[in-house]
Short mmCIF file of C-alpha atoms and ligand atoms in Angstrom, two decimals:
data_model
loop_
_atom_site.label_atom_id
_atom_site.label_comp_id
_atom_site.label_asym_id
_atom_site.label_seq_id
_atom_site.Cartn_x
_atom_site.Cartn_y
_atom_site.Cartn_z
CA MET A 27 -20.70 29.01 11.68
CA LYS A 28 -17.64 26.84 11.59
CA LYS A 29 -18.09 25.97 15.25
CA VAL A 30 -21.75 25.10 14.78
CA MET A 31 -20.88 22.61 12.07
CA GLY A 32 -18.43 20.91 14.38
CA THR A 33 -21.05 20.57 17.06
CA LEU A 34 -23.53 19.10 14.64
CA LEU A 35 -21.05 16.39 13.79
CA ALA A 36 -21.05 15.45 17.44
CA CYS A 37 -24.87 15.39 17.48
CA PHE A 38 -25.01 12.98 14.56
CA MET A 39 -22.55 10.74 16.24
CA ALA A 40 -24.52 10.86 19.45
CA ALA A 41 -27.60 9.80 17.52
CA GLY A 42 -25.74 6.74 16.36
CA LEU A 43 -25.40 8.00 12.81
CA THR A 44 -21.70 7.46 12.69
CA LEU A 45 -19.58 8.42 9.78
CA SER A 46 -18.61 4.94 8.74
CA PRO A 47 -19.56 4.49 5.11
CA VAL A 48 -21.28 1.56 3.55
CA SER A 49 -18.65 -0.94 2.67
CA ALA A 50 -19.67 -1.34 -0.91
CA SER A 51 -16.71 -2.72 -2.74
CA GLU A 52 -18.68 -5.71 -4.03
CA LYS A 53 -21.15 -3.45 -5.83
CA LYS A 54 -18.64 -1.01 -7.15
CA PRO A 55 -17.40 -1.90 -10.62
CA GLU A 56 -14.22 0.09 -11.16
CA ASP A 57 -14.91 1.04 -14.77
CA VAL A 58 -18.16 2.88 -14.01
CA LYS A 59 -18.05 6.64 -14.41
CA LYS A 60 -19.04 8.06 -11.05
CA ALA A 61 -21.00 11.02 -9.84
CA TYR A 62 -20.75 12.57 -6.39
CA LEU A 63 -23.93 14.07 -5.03
CA VAL A 64 -24.27 16.26 -2.00
CA TYR A 65 -27.48 16.44 0.00
CA ASP A 66 -28.44 18.85 2.70
CA ILE A 67 -29.97 16.46 5.22
CA LYS A 68 -30.60 18.69 8.20
CA THR A 69 -34.33 18.09 8.12
CA ILE A 70 -34.37 14.47 6.99
CA GLU A 71 -35.91 11.89 9.21
CA PRO A 72 -33.24 9.34 10.35
CA SER A 73 -35.11 6.22 9.17
CA ALA A 74 -35.66 7.69 5.68
CA LEU A 75 -32.01 8.61 5.59
CA LYS A 76 -30.98 5.11 6.58
CA ARG A 77 -33.11 3.60 3.80
CA PHE A 78 -31.55 5.94 1.29
CA LYS A 79 -28.01 5.07 2.36
CA ASN A 80 -28.87 1.39 1.84
CA ASP A 81 -30.19 1.98 -1.68
CA ALA A 82 -28.45 -0.41 -4.07
CA LYS A 83 -27.56 2.49 -6.34
CA VAL A 84 -25.67 4.28 -3.60
CA LEU A 85 -22.15 2.89 -4.03
CA SER A 86 -20.78 4.58 -0.92
CA TRP A 87 -21.69 7.46 1.31
CA CYS A 88 -20.20 9.73 3.87
CA GLN A 89 -21.96 11.97 6.34
CA ILE A 90 -20.40 15.10 7.74
CA ASP A 91 -22.41 17.48 9.88
CA ASN A 92 -25.62 18.10 7.94
CA LYS A 93 -24.25 17.04 4.57
CA LEU A 94 -24.49 13.62 2.96
CA ILE A 95 -22.09 12.92 0.11
CA ILE A 96 -22.91 9.88 -1.96
CA THR A 97 -21.09 8.16 -4.78
CA CYS A 98 -23.15 6.57 -7.54
CA ALA A 99 -22.79 5.63 -11.18
CA GLU A 100 -23.28 8.68 -13.33
CA ASN A 101 -25.89 6.96 -15.48
CA ASP A 102 -27.61 5.10 -12.71
CA ARG A 103 -28.51 7.50 -9.95
CA PRO A 104 -30.69 6.60 -6.98
CA LYS A 105 -34.12 8.15 -6.62
CA ILE A 106 -34.35 10.63 -3.83
CA PRO A 107 -36.96 9.22 -1.46
CA PHE A 108 -37.45 12.37 0.57
CA ALA A 109 -37.96 16.04 0.06
CA VAL A 110 -34.57 17.65 0.33
CA LYS A 111 -34.03 21.32 0.82
CA SER A 112 -31.19 21.58 -1.61
CA VAL A 113 -29.38 19.10 -3.76
CA ARG A 114 -26.20 19.94 -5.49
CA SER A 115 -25.08 17.58 -8.16
CA LEU A 116 -21.36 17.49 -8.54
CA ASP A 117 -20.94 15.28 -11.52
CA ALA A 118 -17.67 13.56 -11.97
CA VAL A 119 -16.59 15.06 -15.24
CA GLU A 120 -14.09 12.82 -16.89
CA LYS A 121 -11.15 15.00 -15.98
CA MET A 122 -12.24 15.54 -12.41
CA SER A 123 -10.38 13.77 -9.63
CA GLU A 124 -11.92 11.69 -6.91
CA PRO A 125 -12.65 13.68 -3.75
CA PHE A 126 -9.56 15.07 -2.07
CA LEU A 127 -9.20 16.51 1.39
CA ALA A 128 -7.18 19.67 1.97
CA MET A 129 -6.19 20.63 5.51
CA ARG A 130 -4.85 24.03 6.41
CA ARG A 131 -3.54 25.95 9.38
CA GLY A 132 -3.90 29.68 9.04
CA LYS A 133 -6.11 31.69 6.78
CA ALA A 134 -4.26 31.54 3.48
CA SER A 135 -4.39 28.34 1.49
CA PRO A 136 -3.11 27.41 -1.97
CA LEU A 137 -6.69 26.29 -2.65
CA ASP A 138 -7.81 29.92 -2.80
CA GLU A 139 -6.03 30.39 -6.12
CA TYR A 140 -7.98 27.57 -7.73
CA LYS A 141 -11.49 28.57 -6.64
CA SER A 142 -12.86 28.55 -10.20
CA ASP A 143 -11.38 25.14 -11.01
CA ILE A 144 -12.46 23.16 -7.99
CA LYS A 145 -15.79 21.76 -6.93
CA VAL A 146 -16.17 22.03 -3.20
CA LEU A 147 -18.12 19.14 -1.65
CA TYR A 148 -17.66 20.25 1.93
CA GLU A 149 -15.91 23.05 3.72
CA ASN A 150 -15.38 23.69 7.39
CA GLY A 151 -12.59 26.08 8.31
CA ALA A 152 -9.52 23.93 8.40
CA TYR A 153 -10.93 21.23 6.09
CA THR A 154 -12.07 21.28 2.47
CA ILE A 155 -13.28 18.23 0.56
CA PHE A 156 -13.25 18.89 -3.16
CA GLN A 157 -12.78 17.59 -6.66
CA ALA A 158 -10.54 19.18 -9.23
CA PRO A 159 -8.93 18.37 -12.55
CA MET A 160 -5.79 16.32 -12.02
CA PHE A 161 -3.48 19.14 -13.10
CA VAL A 162 -4.83 21.20 -10.20
CA ILE A 163 -4.33 18.31 -7.79
CA ASN A 164 -0.76 17.97 -9.02
CA ASP A 165 -0.15 21.71 -8.66
CA LEU A 166 -1.58 21.69 -5.16
CA SER A 167 0.41 18.67 -4.06
CA ARG A 168 3.59 20.54 -4.92
CA GLN A 169 2.53 23.26 -2.48
CA GLU A 170 2.25 21.03 0.56
CA SER A 171 3.92 22.47 3.66
CA ASN A 172 3.59 22.69 7.42
CA HIS A 173 0.49 24.76 6.78
CA PHE A 174 -1.17 22.90 3.93
CA LYS A 175 -1.75 19.20 3.45
CA LEU A 176 -3.50 17.36 0.67
CA GLU A 177 -4.66 13.75 0.59
CA LYS A 178 -7.19 11.52 -1.13
CA PHE A 179 -10.31 11.70 0.97
CA ASP A 180 -10.67 8.46 2.88
CA GLN A 181 -14.40 8.24 3.53
CA SER A 182 -13.99 5.55 6.15
CA LEU A 183 -12.16 7.90 8.52
CA PRO A 184 -14.21 10.59 10.28
CA LEU A 185 -12.77 14.07 9.90
CA ARG A 186 -12.89 14.81 13.60
CA ILE A 187 -14.31 12.95 16.55
CA ASP A 188 -15.52 14.43 19.80
CA SER A 189 -13.66 12.43 22.46
CA LYS A 190 -17.00 11.90 24.22
CA PHE A 191 -17.93 9.52 21.41
CA LEU A 192 -14.57 7.88 21.07
CA GLU A 193 -14.37 4.26 22.02
CA ILE A 194 -11.24 4.23 24.08
CA PRO A 195 -9.91 1.62 26.45
CA ALA A 196 -10.43 2.19 30.17
CA VAL A 197 -7.42 3.76 31.84
CA LYS A 198 -6.14 2.63 35.21
CA ARG A 199 -5.89 5.80 37.28
CA SER A 200 -4.21 5.99 40.66
CA LYS A 201 -6.62 6.16 43.60
CA VAL A 202 -5.00 9.41 44.61
CA PRO A 203 -4.42 11.22 41.33
CA PHE A 204 -1.22 13.23 41.01
CA LYS A 205 -2.02 16.82 41.81
CA ALA A 206 -0.07 19.09 39.51
CA GLU A 207 0.54 22.55 40.91
CA VAL A 208 0.51 24.55 37.69
CA ASP A 209 1.74 28.11 38.05
CA SER A 210 -0.02 30.31 35.46
CA GLU A 211 2.02 33.34 36.44
CA ARG A 212 5.22 31.47 35.68
CA ILE A 213 3.81 30.41 32.29
CA ALA A 214 3.02 34.09 31.64
CA ARG A 215 6.59 35.10 32.47
CA TYR A 216 7.99 32.45 30.15
CA ILE A 217 5.81 33.55 27.25
CA LYS A 218 6.64 37.23 27.78
CA THR A 219 10.36 36.48 27.96
CA LEU A 220 10.23 34.45 24.76
CA GLU A 221 8.27 37.19 23.01
CA GLY A 222 10.93 39.62 24.25
CA PHE A 223 13.56 38.06 21.95
CA LYS A 224 11.65 39.85 19.13
CA THR A 225 12.17 36.91 16.80
CA ARG A 226 13.02 33.26 17.34
CA TYR A 227 13.16 32.54 13.65
CA SER A 228 15.58 29.64 13.15
CA TYR A 229 17.81 31.63 10.82
CA ALA A 230 17.94 34.75 13.00
CA GLU A 231 20.16 35.46 16.00
CA GLY A 232 17.19 35.64 18.34
CA TYR A 233 16.67 31.90 18.09
CA LEU A 234 20.02 31.05 19.64
CA LYS A 235 19.51 33.59 22.42
CA SER A 236 16.13 32.05 23.27
CA ALA A 237 17.66 28.55 23.22
CA GLU A 238 20.39 29.63 25.64
CA TRP A 239 17.82 31.23 27.90
CA ALA A 240 15.66 28.07 27.91
CA ALA A 241 18.74 25.92 28.69
CA ALA A 242 19.48 28.14 31.71
CA GLU A 243 15.86 27.79 32.90
CA PHE A 244 16.06 23.99 32.74
CA LYS A 245 19.35 24.09 34.69
CA LYS A 246 17.67 26.20 37.41
CA MET A 247 15.29 23.28 37.90
CA GLY A 248 18.24 20.97 38.54
CA LEU A 249 18.09 19.32 35.14
CA GLU A 250 21.02 18.38 32.92
CA VAL A 251 20.96 20.08 29.54
CA LYS A 252 22.35 18.98 26.18
CA MET A 253 22.40 21.26 23.18
CA HIS A 254 21.69 18.91 20.30
CA GLU A 255 23.39 20.34 17.23
CA TYR A 256 22.44 19.47 13.69
CA THR A 257 23.13 20.98 10.31
CA ASP A 258 20.52 22.55 8.08
CA GLY A 259 22.22 23.13 4.75
CA SER A 260 25.37 24.93 5.74
CA ARG A 261 23.91 26.25 8.99
CA LYS A 262 24.39 24.88 12.47
CA GLN A 263 21.13 24.61 14.37
CA VAL A 264 20.42 23.57 17.92
CA ASN A 265 17.65 21.80 19.86
CA VAL A 266 17.54 22.12 23.66
CA VAL A 267 17.26 18.80 25.51
CA ALA A 268 16.84 18.49 29.30
CA GLN A 269 16.51 15.59 31.72
CA LYS A 270 17.24 14.88 35.38
CA SER A 271 20.17 12.74 34.29
CA PHE A 272 21.13 11.52 30.84
CA GLU A 273 22.97 8.62 32.46
CA THR A 274 19.77 7.06 33.82
CA PRO A 275 19.28 3.96 31.72
CA GLY A 276 15.50 3.68 32.16
CA ASN A 277 12.70 4.36 29.73
CA PHE A 278 11.20 7.82 29.51
CA TYR A 279 8.46 10.03 28.10
CA ILE A 280 9.19 13.15 26.06
CA VAL A 281 7.37 16.48 26.34
CA CYS A 282 8.34 18.72 23.43
CA ALA A 283 7.51 21.90 21.53
CA HIS A 284 9.11 24.03 18.85
CA LEU A 285 10.88 27.09 20.13
CA ASP A 286 11.25 28.83 16.77
CA SER A 287 8.78 31.35 15.35
CA THR A 288 7.96 32.96 12.04
CA SER A 289 6.11 35.89 10.42
CA PRO A 290 6.29 37.86 7.18
CA LYS A 291 9.19 39.74 8.84
CA ALA A 292 10.78 36.64 10.33
CA GLN A 293 14.32 38.04 10.55
CA THR A 294 13.37 40.93 12.80
CA ASP A 295 9.82 40.67 14.11
CA ALA A 296 8.22 37.31 14.89
CA PRO A 297 6.93 37.38 18.48
CA GLY A 298 5.17 34.00 18.14
CA ALA A 299 3.41 34.19 21.50
CA ASP A 300 0.85 31.54 20.67
CA ASP A 301 2.98 29.85 17.95
CA ASN A 302 4.84 28.66 19.85
CA ALA A 303 6.04 30.51 22.96
CA SER A 304 2.88 29.06 24.54
CA GLY A 305 3.94 25.46 23.83
CA SER A 306 7.56 26.13 24.84
CA ALA A 307 6.37 27.71 28.09
CA GLY A 308 4.16 24.65 28.56
CA VAL A 309 7.19 22.37 28.26
CA LEU A 310 9.14 24.51 30.75
CA GLU A 311 6.23 24.48 33.20
CA ALA A 312 5.80 20.71 32.80
CA ALA A 313 9.53 20.39 33.55
CA ASN A 314 9.10 22.51 36.68
CA ILE A 315 6.39 20.20 37.91
CA LEU A 316 7.75 16.82 36.88
CA SER A 317 11.36 17.47 37.89
CA LYS A 318 10.22 17.74 41.52
CA THR A 319 8.59 14.31 41.56
CA GLN A 320 10.04 10.91 42.42
CA LYS A 321 9.66 9.92 38.79
CA ALA A 322 11.69 12.90 37.53
CA GLY A 323 14.14 10.61 35.73
CA ASN A 324 11.37 9.27 33.51
CA PHE A 325 10.81 12.51 31.64
CA ARG A 326 12.77 14.30 28.96
CA PHE A 327 12.01 17.83 27.75
CA VAL A 328 12.92 18.99 24.26
CA LEU A 329 12.60 22.37 22.53
CA PHE A 330 13.08 22.21 18.78
CA ALA A 331 14.54 24.58 16.23
CA GLY A 332 13.45 24.58 12.61
CA GLU A 333 9.78 23.59 12.87
CA GLU A 334 8.57 26.53 10.83
CA VAL A 335 11.13 25.83 8.11
CA GLY A 336 10.11 22.18 7.69
CA LEU A 337 10.14 20.15 10.94
CA LYS A 338 13.93 20.14 10.71
CA GLY A 339 14.82 20.14 14.40
CA SER A 340 12.49 17.30 15.33
CA THR A 341 13.48 15.28 12.26
CA ALA A 342 17.16 15.62 13.18
CA TYR A 343 16.43 14.77 16.80
CA VAL A 344 14.52 11.58 16.03
CA LYS A 345 17.37 10.58 13.74
CA GLU A 346 19.76 11.16 16.65
CA LEU A 347 17.57 9.04 18.95
CA LYS A 348 17.77 6.23 16.41
CA ALA A 349 21.53 6.57 15.99
CA SER A 350 22.19 6.58 19.74
CA GLY A 351 19.95 3.58 20.33
CA GLU A 352 17.74 5.62 22.66
CA LEU A 353 14.65 5.45 20.48
CA SER A 354 13.52 2.16 22.01
CA LYS A 355 13.50 3.82 25.44
CA VAL A 356 10.94 6.42 24.43
CA LEU A 357 7.60 5.30 25.83
CA GLY A 358 5.63 8.15 24.32
CA THR A 359 5.79 11.79 23.29
CA VAL A 360 3.50 14.79 23.75
CA ASN A 361 4.01 17.70 21.34
CA PHE A 362 2.66 21.11 22.38
CA ASP A 363 2.15 23.42 19.41
CA MET A 364 -0.08 26.49 19.96
CA ILE A 365 -1.70 25.97 23.32
CA GLY A 366 -2.67 29.54 24.16
CA PHE A 367 -5.63 30.62 22.06
CA ASP A 368 -9.22 30.10 23.10
CA LYS A 369 -11.70 32.85 22.50
CA THR A 370 -14.97 31.03 22.99
CA PRO A 371 -15.76 28.80 25.99
CA PRO A 372 -15.45 25.95 26.72
CA LEU A 373 -11.67 25.55 26.70
CA SER A 374 -11.03 23.33 23.71
CA SER A 375 -8.23 21.27 22.26
CA LEU A 376 -7.41 18.99 19.37
CA PHE A 377 -5.42 15.75 19.54
CA GLU A 378 -3.76 14.63 16.33
CA THR A 379 -2.33 11.14 16.05
CA TYR A 380 -2.86 7.78 14.33
CA GLU A 381 -5.73 5.58 15.40
CA ASN A 382 -3.36 2.87 16.65
CA TYR A 383 -2.26 5.19 19.47
CA LYS A 384 -5.75 5.34 20.93
CA ASP A 385 -4.52 3.67 24.12
CA PHE A 386 -1.86 6.32 24.60
CA ILE A 387 -4.19 9.30 24.17
CA ALA A 388 -6.79 7.63 26.39
CA ASN A 389 -4.53 8.50 29.35
CA PHE A 390 -4.74 12.19 28.55
CA ILE A 391 -8.46 12.18 27.83
CA SER A 392 -8.99 10.50 31.17
CA ALA A 393 -6.81 13.08 32.94
CA ALA A 394 -8.79 15.87 31.30
CA GLN A 395 -12.04 14.40 32.59
CA GLU A 396 -10.75 14.52 36.15
CA GLN A 397 -10.95 18.30 36.15
CA THR A 398 -13.61 19.10 38.75
CA ASP A 399 -13.88 22.80 37.88
CA GLU A 400 -16.24 22.81 34.90
CA THR A 401 -15.02 26.17 33.64
CA LYS A 402 -11.55 24.66 33.23
CA ARG A 403 -12.55 21.29 31.83
CA LEU A 404 -11.01 20.74 28.41
CA LYS A 405 -13.14 19.72 25.46
CA ILE A 406 -11.13 17.30 23.35
CA THR A 407 -11.59 16.59 19.67
CA VAL A 408 -9.52 13.90 17.99
CA SER A 409 -8.21 13.75 14.42
CA TYR A 410 -6.58 10.63 13.05
CA ARG A 411 -5.01 12.61 10.22
CA PRO A 412 -1.80 13.94 11.76
CA TRP A 413 0.28 16.44 9.82
CA GLY A 414 2.36 19.58 9.93
CA SER A 415 4.12 19.66 13.31
CA ASP A 416 6.85 17.95 15.33
CA HIS A 417 4.70 14.91 16.12
CA ILE A 418 5.26 13.66 12.57
CA PRO A 419 8.91 12.46 12.86
CA PHE A 420 7.99 10.60 16.08
CA LEU A 421 4.95 8.98 14.49
CA LYS A 422 7.02 7.98 11.47
CA ALA A 423 9.46 6.32 13.89
CA GLN A 424 6.49 4.46 15.42
CA ILE A 425 6.66 6.21 18.77
CA PRO A 426 3.26 6.75 20.45
CA CYS A 427 2.85 10.49 20.08
CA PHE A 428 0.23 13.15 19.61
CA LEU A 429 -0.01 16.82 18.78
CA PHE A 430 -1.77 18.65 21.60
CA ILE A 431 -3.07 21.90 20.08
CA GLU A 432 -5.75 24.50 20.74
CA ASP A 433 -8.89 23.77 18.70
CA GLU A 434 -9.59 27.37 17.78
CA PHE A 435 -6.41 28.00 15.78
CA GLU A 436 -8.56 28.76 12.74
CA ALA A 437 -9.99 31.77 14.53
CA ASN A 438 -6.59 33.14 15.52
CA SER A 439 -5.99 35.89 12.98
CA ASN A 440 -2.53 36.54 14.46
CA TYR A 441 -1.21 33.16 13.34
CA HIS A 442 2.26 33.69 11.79
CA GLN A 443 1.84 37.48 12.02
CA THR A 444 3.81 40.16 13.84
CA THR A 445 0.71 40.55 16.01
CA ASP A 446 0.96 37.09 17.63
CA LYS A 447 1.43 38.61 21.08
CA PHE A 448 0.97 37.80 24.74
CA GLU A 449 -2.14 39.97 25.04
CA PHE A 450 -4.16 37.38 23.09
CA ILE A 451 -3.00 34.42 25.17
CA ASN A 452 -5.50 32.51 27.26
CA LEU A 453 -3.39 31.46 30.26
CA GLY A 454 -6.13 29.20 31.56
CA LEU A 455 -5.86 27.09 28.42
CA CYS A 456 -2.05 26.81 28.71
CA ALA A 457 -2.35 25.83 32.36
CA GLU A 458 -4.93 23.12 31.68
CA PHE A 459 -2.82 21.62 28.87
CA VAL A 460 0.06 21.38 31.34
CA ARG A 461 -2.10 19.95 34.12
CA VAL A 462 -3.58 17.27 31.85
CA THR A 463 -0.18 16.34 30.45
CA THR A 464 1.74 16.16 33.73
CA SER A 465 -1.06 14.35 35.49
CA ALA A 466 -1.42 11.71 32.74
CA LEU A 467 2.35 11.22 32.46
CA MET A 468 2.78 10.83 36.22
CA ASN A 469 -0.02 8.31 36.26
CA MET A 470 1.61 6.32 33.46
CA ALA A 471 5.13 6.57 34.89
CA SER A 472 3.90 5.34 38.28
CA GLN A 473 2.61 2.14 36.68
CA ASN A 474 5.87 1.21 35.01
ZN1 ZN B 561 3.78 26.04 15.42
#
């Protein structure tokens, strides 16, 4: 069901019914008490729908999949010019908030506790648009984390966009594209080894062991390694940083992932195969490939601690980049977080970044399209609402960056569980993430 809704969004966009709302500020007196109405528009004829959206009484509208949400004055509602299957009226009671958007990763969400208090306008797996009394909004905002994010719903920004319908600038690709030799078996060995540490929880011993192991792997590739230490409260924590040479003064791209894991038994049992041995293995495999090229010096590889306890490793690392003056040398960053789960074909992924980094992600979309084997070609969906992973500190520092993540994470019931194991990993997905990333980065580095 969730998947079907996503596809319908794409269909609407293909039909030219984009999600941009009517810009209606001039007919929107602020003191009017508003109502939000939701229409099921699956069967509505497009021209009738268009007329309705243009109705003077419709203050603004937003279309998601087969639902149309309109805002109107409570006492001055538009007539419905077509036969609708179902209309739900979600009146803005005085104490109700404006629509908010909640985003989640994983099954549990703080929203679940407030089911009786909230009015759901739209729900699709990872996204819920709803209204609630302000005290609920305030309660929920205090529960924001890496796994739950709340924001006022900005109707002008589509929830998700199929990259097929994204207007992106043309990318200059080399006549002979870089051919990345991705070794799936090696990725498998990396993931299994990382799972073998039992836990890589930042505050458990296993984390340090995995960091030392990863450092040794980078050294085997002929890379220099720095253990970047930072303090988290009274604890010493460490990120693993690798590059051909740290003395090279040139600019570089960063490929990163968080090495730590979590589960309800984080101290002893947090295998984190998908989250995020898969991404860490992806970084190691990208390092294998890129370190053998002539542009090896232009890439830095970083594995972070502390993601699951609040993006601490990446936050400390970006701070360090600023302090050392290296930040201005970072041309762009790719963050792998959960790149190994894909149950239903086609292979699918989600890019999360800000809209102003469209040009940067265009390189990766273009590299994905170059896949000639259709069974491996990656479907890419884009969200311009980034949150909850190590891309955030980079974005805050205004570095072009995106989160590269599987698009089926909602269906992964092992997320943050002791059952997040290698047996559920889709190696083909990991391999394609690495191929797309290394190929796009090589193409960009060759043009500098
Ligand atoms: Zn993660």
